[in-house]
Short mmCIF file of C-alpha atoms in Angstrom, two decimals:
data_model
loop_
_atom_site.label_atom_id
_atom_site.label_comp_id
_atom_site.label_asym_id
_atom_site.label_seq_id
_atom_site.Cartn_x
_atom_site.Cartn_y
_atom_site.Cartn_z
CA UNK A 1 27.96 26.86 10.22
CA UNK A 2 31.45 26.34 8.81
CA UNK A 3 32.27 26.03 5.10
CA UNK A 4 35.15 23.70 4.33
CA UNK A 5 36.52 21.67 1.47
CA UNK A 6 36.21 17.99 2.34
CA UNK A 7 37.54 14.76 0.95
CA UNK A 8 34.49 13.06 -0.55
CA UNK A 9 35.55 9.67 0.80
CA UNK A 10 35.39 11.03 4.36
CA UNK A 11 31.65 11.71 4.11
CA UNK A 12 29.24 9.02 5.31
CA UNK A 13 26.41 8.74 2.78
CA UNK A 14 24.33 5.56 3.12
CA UNK A 15 25.59 5.14 6.69
CA UNK A 16 24.74 8.73 7.58
CA UNK A 17 22.45 9.08 10.56
CA UNK A 18 20.42 11.47 8.37
CA UNK A 19 19.90 9.07 5.46
CA UNK A 20 16.27 8.82 4.36
CA UNK A 21 16.74 5.23 3.21
CA UNK A 22 13.88 3.13 4.51
CA UNK A 23 11.78 6.21 5.20
CA UNK A 24 11.28 8.10 1.91
CA UNK A 25 11.25 6.85 -1.68
CA UNK A 26 12.98 8.99 -4.31
CA UNK A 27 11.96 10.08 -7.78
CA UNK A 28 13.90 8.73 -10.78
CA UNK A 29 12.69 11.55 -13.02
CA UNK A 30 13.86 14.19 -10.54
CA UNK A 31 17.27 12.54 -10.23
CA UNK A 32 17.66 12.55 -14.02
CA UNK A 33 16.87 16.28 -14.14
CA UNK A 34 19.45 17.02 -11.44
CA UNK A 35 22.11 14.99 -13.23
CA UNK A 36 21.48 16.98 -16.41
CA UNK A 37 21.78 20.20 -14.42
CA UNK A 38 25.09 19.14 -12.84
CA UNK A 39 26.42 18.05 -16.22
CA UNK A 40 25.61 21.43 -17.75
CA UNK A 41 26.63 23.74 -14.91
CA UNK A 42 28.76 21.71 -12.52
CA UNK A 43 28.24 21.41 -8.77
CA UNK A 44 27.40 25.01 -7.87
CA UNK A 45 26.39 24.66 -4.24
CA UNK A 46 28.17 23.03 -1.31
CA UNK A 47 26.77 19.88 0.23
CA UNK A 48 25.61 19.95 3.85
CA UNK A 49 27.09 17.61 6.44
CA UNK A 50 26.98 17.05 10.18
CA UNK A 51 30.11 16.48 12.25
CA UNK A 52 29.47 14.28 15.27
CA UNK A 53 31.43 14.29 18.52
CA UNK A 54 33.87 11.74 17.08
CA UNK A 55 34.62 13.87 14.04
CA UNK A 56 32.67 11.69 11.60
CA UNK A 57 30.93 13.50 8.77
CA UNK A 58 27.30 12.54 8.11
CA UNK A 59 25.73 13.74 4.88
CA UNK A 60 22.59 15.82 5.40
CA UNK A 61 21.91 17.12 1.90
CA UNK A 62 23.72 16.71 -1.41
CA UNK A 63 23.85 12.98 -2.16
CA UNK A 64 23.29 13.52 -5.88
CA UNK A 65 25.99 16.20 -5.96
CA UNK A 66 28.48 13.87 -4.28
CA UNK A 67 27.62 11.00 -6.61
CA UNK A 68 28.03 13.28 -9.62
CA UNK A 69 31.40 14.46 -8.28
CA UNK A 70 32.54 10.85 -7.82
CA UNK A 71 31.48 9.96 -11.36
CA UNK A 72 33.67 12.81 -12.59
CA UNK A 73 36.65 11.70 -10.49
CA UNK A 74 36.53 14.68 -8.15
CA UNK A 75 38.24 14.06 -4.81
CA UNK A 76 37.06 17.09 -2.85
CA UNK A 77 33.84 19.03 -2.46
CA UNK A 78 32.77 22.15 -0.58
CA UNK A 79 30.51 21.57 2.41
CA UNK A 80 28.53 23.47 5.01
CA UNK A 81 29.10 21.79 8.35
CA UNK A 82 26.60 21.49 11.19
CA UNK A 83 28.03 20.66 14.60
CA UNK A 84 26.57 18.99 17.69
CA UNK A 85 25.39 22.41 18.84
CA UNK A 86 22.83 22.59 16.03
CA UNK A 87 19.22 21.74 17.02
CA UNK A 88 18.07 18.54 15.34
CA UNK A 89 14.92 20.36 14.21
CA UNK A 90 17.08 22.74 12.15
CA UNK A 91 18.70 19.79 10.40
CA UNK A 92 15.32 18.15 9.72
CA UNK A 93 14.05 21.45 8.31
CA UNK A 94 17.05 21.62 5.94
CA UNK A 95 16.35 18.08 4.74
CA UNK A 96 12.65 18.85 4.28
CA UNK A 97 13.48 21.96 2.26
CA UNK A 98 15.69 19.98 -0.10
CA UNK A 99 13.42 16.96 -0.40
CA UNK A 100 9.96 18.50 -0.13
CA UNK A 101 8.96 17.58 -3.69
CA UNK A 102 9.83 13.92 -3.12
CA UNK A 103 8.39 13.77 0.38
CA UNK A 104 5.04 15.21 -0.67
CA UNK A 105 4.65 12.78 -3.58
CA UNK A 106 2.72 10.30 -1.46
CA UNK A 107 1.16 9.68 1.94
CA UNK A 108 3.68 6.86 2.37
CA UNK A 109 6.58 9.28 1.99
CA UNK A 110 5.03 11.84 4.32
CA UNK A 111 4.40 9.31 7.09
CA UNK A 112 7.90 7.96 6.50
CA UNK A 113 9.43 11.40 6.95
CA UNK A 114 7.53 11.84 10.20
CA UNK A 115 9.02 8.54 11.41
CA UNK A 116 12.44 9.75 10.26
CA UNK A 117 12.03 12.84 12.44
CA UNK A 118 10.99 10.64 15.37
CA UNK A 119 14.05 8.43 14.86
CA UNK A 120 16.21 11.52 15.36
CA UNK A 121 14.41 12.26 18.65
CA UNK A 122 12.80 15.45 17.41
CA UNK A 123 10.31 16.75 20.00
CA UNK A 124 6.80 15.39 19.49
CA UNK A 125 5.30 18.87 19.77
CA UNK A 126 7.56 20.10 16.98
CA UNK A 127 6.69 17.11 14.76
CA UNK A 128 2.95 17.62 15.13
CA UNK A 129 3.19 21.37 14.58
CA UNK A 130 5.86 21.54 11.86
CA UNK A 131 5.22 18.29 9.97
CA UNK A 132 1.77 16.82 10.66
CA UNK A 133 -0.17 20.05 10.11
CA UNK A 134 1.66 21.12 6.91
CA UNK A 135 1.29 17.57 5.56
CA UNK A 136 -2.47 17.68 6.18
CA UNK A 137 -2.48 15.16 9.03
CA UNK A 138 -4.03 15.16 12.50
CA UNK A 139 -1.60 16.73 15.01
CA UNK A 140 -1.79 14.28 17.91
CA UNK A 141 0.32 11.51 19.42
CA UNK A 142 -2.01 8.66 18.35
CA UNK A 143 -1.44 9.64 14.74
CA UNK A 144 2.31 9.36 15.25
CA UNK A 145 1.77 5.78 16.44
CA UNK A 146 -0.18 5.10 13.24
CA UNK A 147 2.79 6.40 11.24
CA UNK A 148 5.09 3.98 13.05
CA UNK A 149 2.81 1.04 12.26
CA UNK A 150 2.83 2.03 8.59
CA UNK A 151 6.60 2.45 8.56
CA UNK A 152 6.96 -1.11 9.89
CA UNK A 153 5.33 -2.56 6.76
CA UNK A 154 7.63 -4.70 4.56
CA UNK A 155 9.84 -2.57 2.32
CA UNK A 156 8.51 -3.88 -1.00
CA UNK A 157 4.94 -3.27 0.11
CA UNK A 158 5.81 0.26 1.23
CA UNK A 159 7.29 0.96 -2.20
CA UNK A 160 4.17 -0.45 -3.88
CA UNK A 161 1.94 1.73 -1.69
CA UNK A 162 4.08 4.76 -2.55
CA UNK A 163 3.95 4.06 -6.29
CA UNK A 164 0.17 3.48 -6.21
CA UNK A 165 -0.37 6.55 -3.99
CA UNK A 166 -2.36 4.72 -1.31
CA UNK A 167 -4.36 6.90 1.08
CA UNK A 168 -3.81 7.04 4.84
CA UNK A 169 -6.86 4.83 5.44
CA UNK A 170 -5.64 2.26 2.90
CA UNK A 171 -2.20 2.17 4.52
CA UNK A 172 -3.64 1.72 8.00
CA UNK A 173 -5.84 -1.13 6.78
CA UNK A 174 -2.68 -3.01 5.78
CA UNK A 175 -0.57 -2.03 8.77
CA UNK A 176 -2.08 -4.55 11.20
CA UNK A 177 -1.86 -7.75 9.15
CA UNK A 178 0.81 -10.39 9.89
CA UNK A 179 4.09 -9.77 8.11
CA UNK A 180 4.26 -13.24 6.55
CA UNK A 181 0.93 -12.68 4.79
CA UNK A 182 1.98 -9.26 3.51
CA UNK A 183 5.27 -10.67 2.24
CA UNK A 184 3.40 -13.42 0.41
CA UNK A 185 1.07 -10.91 -1.22
CA UNK A 186 4.12 -9.08 -2.56
CA UNK A 187 5.59 -12.38 -3.78
CA UNK A 188 2.37 -12.86 -5.78
CA UNK A 189 2.49 -9.32 -7.18
CA UNK A 190 3.98 -10.23 -10.61
CA UNK A 191 1.19 -12.77 -11.19
CA UNK A 192 -1.80 -10.79 -9.87
CA UNK A 193 -3.57 -7.48 -10.36
CA UNK A 194 -3.37 -5.87 -6.94
CA UNK A 195 -5.17 -2.77 -5.70
CA UNK A 196 -5.58 -1.40 -2.19
CA UNK A 197 -9.00 -3.03 -1.77
CA UNK A 198 -7.85 -6.40 -3.17
CA UNK A 199 -4.78 -6.43 -0.91
CA UNK A 200 -6.99 -5.69 2.09
CA UNK A 201 -9.50 -8.38 1.13
CA UNK A 202 -6.88 -11.07 0.49
CA UNK A 203 -4.94 -10.27 3.66
CA UNK A 204 -8.07 -10.22 5.83
CA UNK A 205 -9.60 -13.45 4.53
CA UNK A 206 -6.27 -15.27 4.41
CA UNK A 207 -5.41 -14.25 7.98
CA UNK A 208 -8.79 -15.40 9.30
CA UNK A 209 -8.68 -18.68 7.35
CA UNK A 210 -5.17 -19.57 8.52
CA UNK A 211 -6.02 -18.67 12.11
CA UNK A 212 -9.23 -20.73 12.12
CA UNK A 213 -7.44 -23.78 10.71
CA UNK A 214 -4.25 -23.30 12.76
CA UNK A 215 -2.22 -23.21 9.54
CA UNK A 216 0.85 -21.28 8.39
CA UNK A 217 1.14 -19.49 5.06
CA UNK A 218 3.39 -22.27 3.72
CA UNK A 219 0.56 -24.76 4.36
CA UNK A 220 -1.76 -22.67 2.23
CA UNK A 221 0.81 -22.49 -0.58
CA UNK A 222 1.01 -26.30 -0.60
CA UNK A 223 -2.73 -26.70 -1.17
CA UNK A 224 -3.42 -28.13 -4.66
CA UNK A 225 -6.04 -25.50 -5.58
CA UNK A 226 -3.54 -22.71 -4.91
CA UNK A 227 -0.79 -24.34 -6.93
CA UNK A 228 -3.22 -24.93 -9.78
CA UNK A 229 -4.04 -21.22 -9.99
CA UNK A 230 -0.43 -20.08 -10.19
CA UNK A 231 0.65 -22.84 -12.57
CA UNK A 232 -2.18 -22.03 -14.97
CA UNK A 233 -1.91 -19.88 -18.09
CA UNK A 234 -4.72 -17.61 -16.90
CA UNK A 235 -4.32 -13.86 -17.22
CA UNK A 236 -3.28 -11.93 -14.12
CA UNK A 237 -6.82 -10.63 -13.80
CA UNK A 238 -8.33 -14.13 -13.93
CA UNK A 239 -5.74 -15.48 -11.49
CA UNK A 240 -6.63 -12.68 -9.11
CA UNK A 241 -10.35 -13.44 -9.36
CA UNK A 242 -9.77 -17.18 -8.88
CA UNK A 243 -7.55 -16.62 -5.84
CA UNK A 244 -10.01 -14.19 -4.26
CA UNK A 245 -12.83 -16.68 -4.77
CA UNK A 246 -10.79 -19.59 -3.41
CA UNK A 247 -9.71 -17.77 -0.25
CA UNK A 248 -13.26 -16.48 0.30
CA UNK A 249 -14.68 -20.00 0.03
CA UNK A 250 -12.09 -21.33 2.47
CA UNK A 251 -12.74 -18.45 4.86
CA UNK A 252 -16.55 -18.79 4.68
CA UNK A 253 -17.22 -22.43 3.69
CA UNK A 254 -20.85 -22.58 4.87
CA UNK A 255 -21.65 -19.16 3.44
CA UNK A 256 -20.08 -20.04 0.10
CA UNK A 257 -21.83 -23.41 -0.03
CA UNK A 258 -25.23 -21.82 0.70
CA UNK A 259 -24.80 -19.11 -1.94
CA UNK A 260 -23.73 -21.72 -4.49
CA UNK A 261 -26.85 -23.77 -3.71
CA UNK A 262 -29.09 -20.71 -4.14
CA UNK A 263 -27.39 -19.78 -7.40
CA UNK A 264 -28.10 -23.30 -8.63
CA UNK A 265 -31.80 -22.96 -7.81
CA UNK A 266 -32.01 -19.66 -9.70
CA UNK A 267 -30.13 -21.08 -12.69
CA UNK A 268 -32.63 -23.96 -12.96
CA UNK A 269 -35.49 -21.45 -13.36
CA UNK A 270 -34.11 -20.51 -16.79
CA UNK A 271 -35.40 -16.96 -16.32
CA UNK A 272 -35.62 -14.44 -19.17
CA UNK A 273 -32.47 -12.27 -19.34
CA UNK A 274 -34.43 -9.19 -18.30
CA UNK A 275 -35.48 -10.84 -15.03
CA UNK A 276 -33.02 -11.27 -12.15
CA UNK A 277 -33.09 -12.39 -8.51
CA UNK A 278 -30.62 -11.05 -5.95
CA UNK A 279 -30.11 -11.51 -2.22
CA UNK A 280 -27.69 -10.44 0.50
CA UNK A 281 -24.64 -12.68 -0.07
CA UNK A 282 -23.72 -12.39 3.60
CA UNK A 283 -27.09 -14.08 4.36
CA UNK A 284 -27.61 -11.59 7.17
CA UNK A 285 -30.69 -9.83 5.76
CA UNK A 286 -33.91 -11.73 5.03
CA UNK A 287 -34.69 -9.96 1.78
CA UNK A 288 -34.93 -10.94 -1.89
CA UNK A 289 -34.76 -8.34 -4.67
CA UNK A 290 -36.44 -9.22 -7.97
CA UNK A 291 -35.61 -6.89 -10.88
CA UNK A 292 -37.43 -6.58 -14.20
CA UNK A 293 -35.90 -4.70 -17.15
CA UNK A 294 -38.17 -4.22 -20.17
CA UNK A 295 -38.38 -1.94 -23.18
CA UNK A 296 -41.81 -2.91 -24.52
CA UNK A 297 -45.15 -4.13 -23.16
CA UNK A 298 -44.74 -7.63 -24.58
CA UNK A 299 -41.63 -8.21 -22.52
CA UNK A 300 -43.47 -7.08 -19.39
CA UNK A 301 -46.22 -9.64 -19.93
CA UNK A 302 -43.67 -12.42 -20.39
CA UNK A 303 -41.77 -11.33 -17.27
CA UNK A 304 -44.94 -11.18 -15.16
CA UNK A 305 -45.82 -14.68 -16.31
CA UNK A 306 -42.41 -15.94 -15.17
CA UNK A 307 -42.78 -14.09 -11.88
CA UNK A 308 -46.15 -15.73 -11.20
CA UNK A 309 -44.96 -19.27 -11.91
CA UNK A 310 -44.95 -21.91 -9.19
CA UNK A 311 -41.23 -22.49 -9.81
CA UNK A 312 -40.46 -18.81 -9.11
CA UNK A 313 -42.53 -18.81 -5.93
CA UNK A 314 -40.78 -21.97 -4.71
CA UNK A 315 -37.32 -20.55 -5.49
CA UNK A 316 -38.03 -17.29 -3.64
CA UNK A 317 -39.40 -19.26 -0.69
CA UNK A 318 -36.24 -21.43 -0.59
CA UNK A 319 -33.97 -18.38 -0.72
CA UNK A 320 -35.86 -16.66 2.09
CA UNK A 321 -35.64 -19.81 4.20
CA UNK A 322 -31.84 -19.74 3.88
CA UNK A 323 -31.54 -16.08 4.91
#
């Protein structure tokens, strides 16, 4: 490698073929620490660049150093220069060494870095051996395809998944939903309380509902019940619950109607608080669970009396007939 003093303006930064933009999310706290270090000691180490066959300089490592130099009106900076003769795996290893802390912050970043390596045409065998295994992933080609699906998620959703530290399974659950639905979920983010499981539930039920009704997402947004939820003064938690319930009812209208009817029958029994009736809400299992919670013998006698009533027997019979 050559060491030269370069004009900062000659170095491609965001346009560099080795930019991690779109693949790995940075850390604001780490950037602040580095800026403090540069301010106290100056730029001690050269940046690393790659010179392509047309003489263009692509930044490999040192973006924060270059930005600091620009802020301090420096025109030149020392640089180590890789040439076309350098193996791409060496360059990826240099980037990994400098960004390891950021890359290993989340599964999203690690899968993104694997896709970054693929975008540079690094050999698949090298990626599985040098990246997948150290990152704790399965070293096979099917896993690399999973990484690509995850990397194709909308940018805002990828950032959300990074910030919330979603697991590989949670990321894959989201990776196969239509983009328009995922974009809409992110548009709702300021108004809702979203977790990995809630995102998965909303995306799944909304996809199936729209498909069954041959509707687009904009048609759903125009529905009065949806507009009512988002125009309301409900808390984000309550809006989330209302939206989940609404989409579930639309996705499973018969199921929701049947459960509502059964809930009405149970409510009419006016059971003691310590007595409850439960059933499989999917209506797939013909089974009713009756629970009794007591803390003295008198309560038990009262509960047994309610259990033995004709109304209770009729309600249980009706529930079983629906299952």
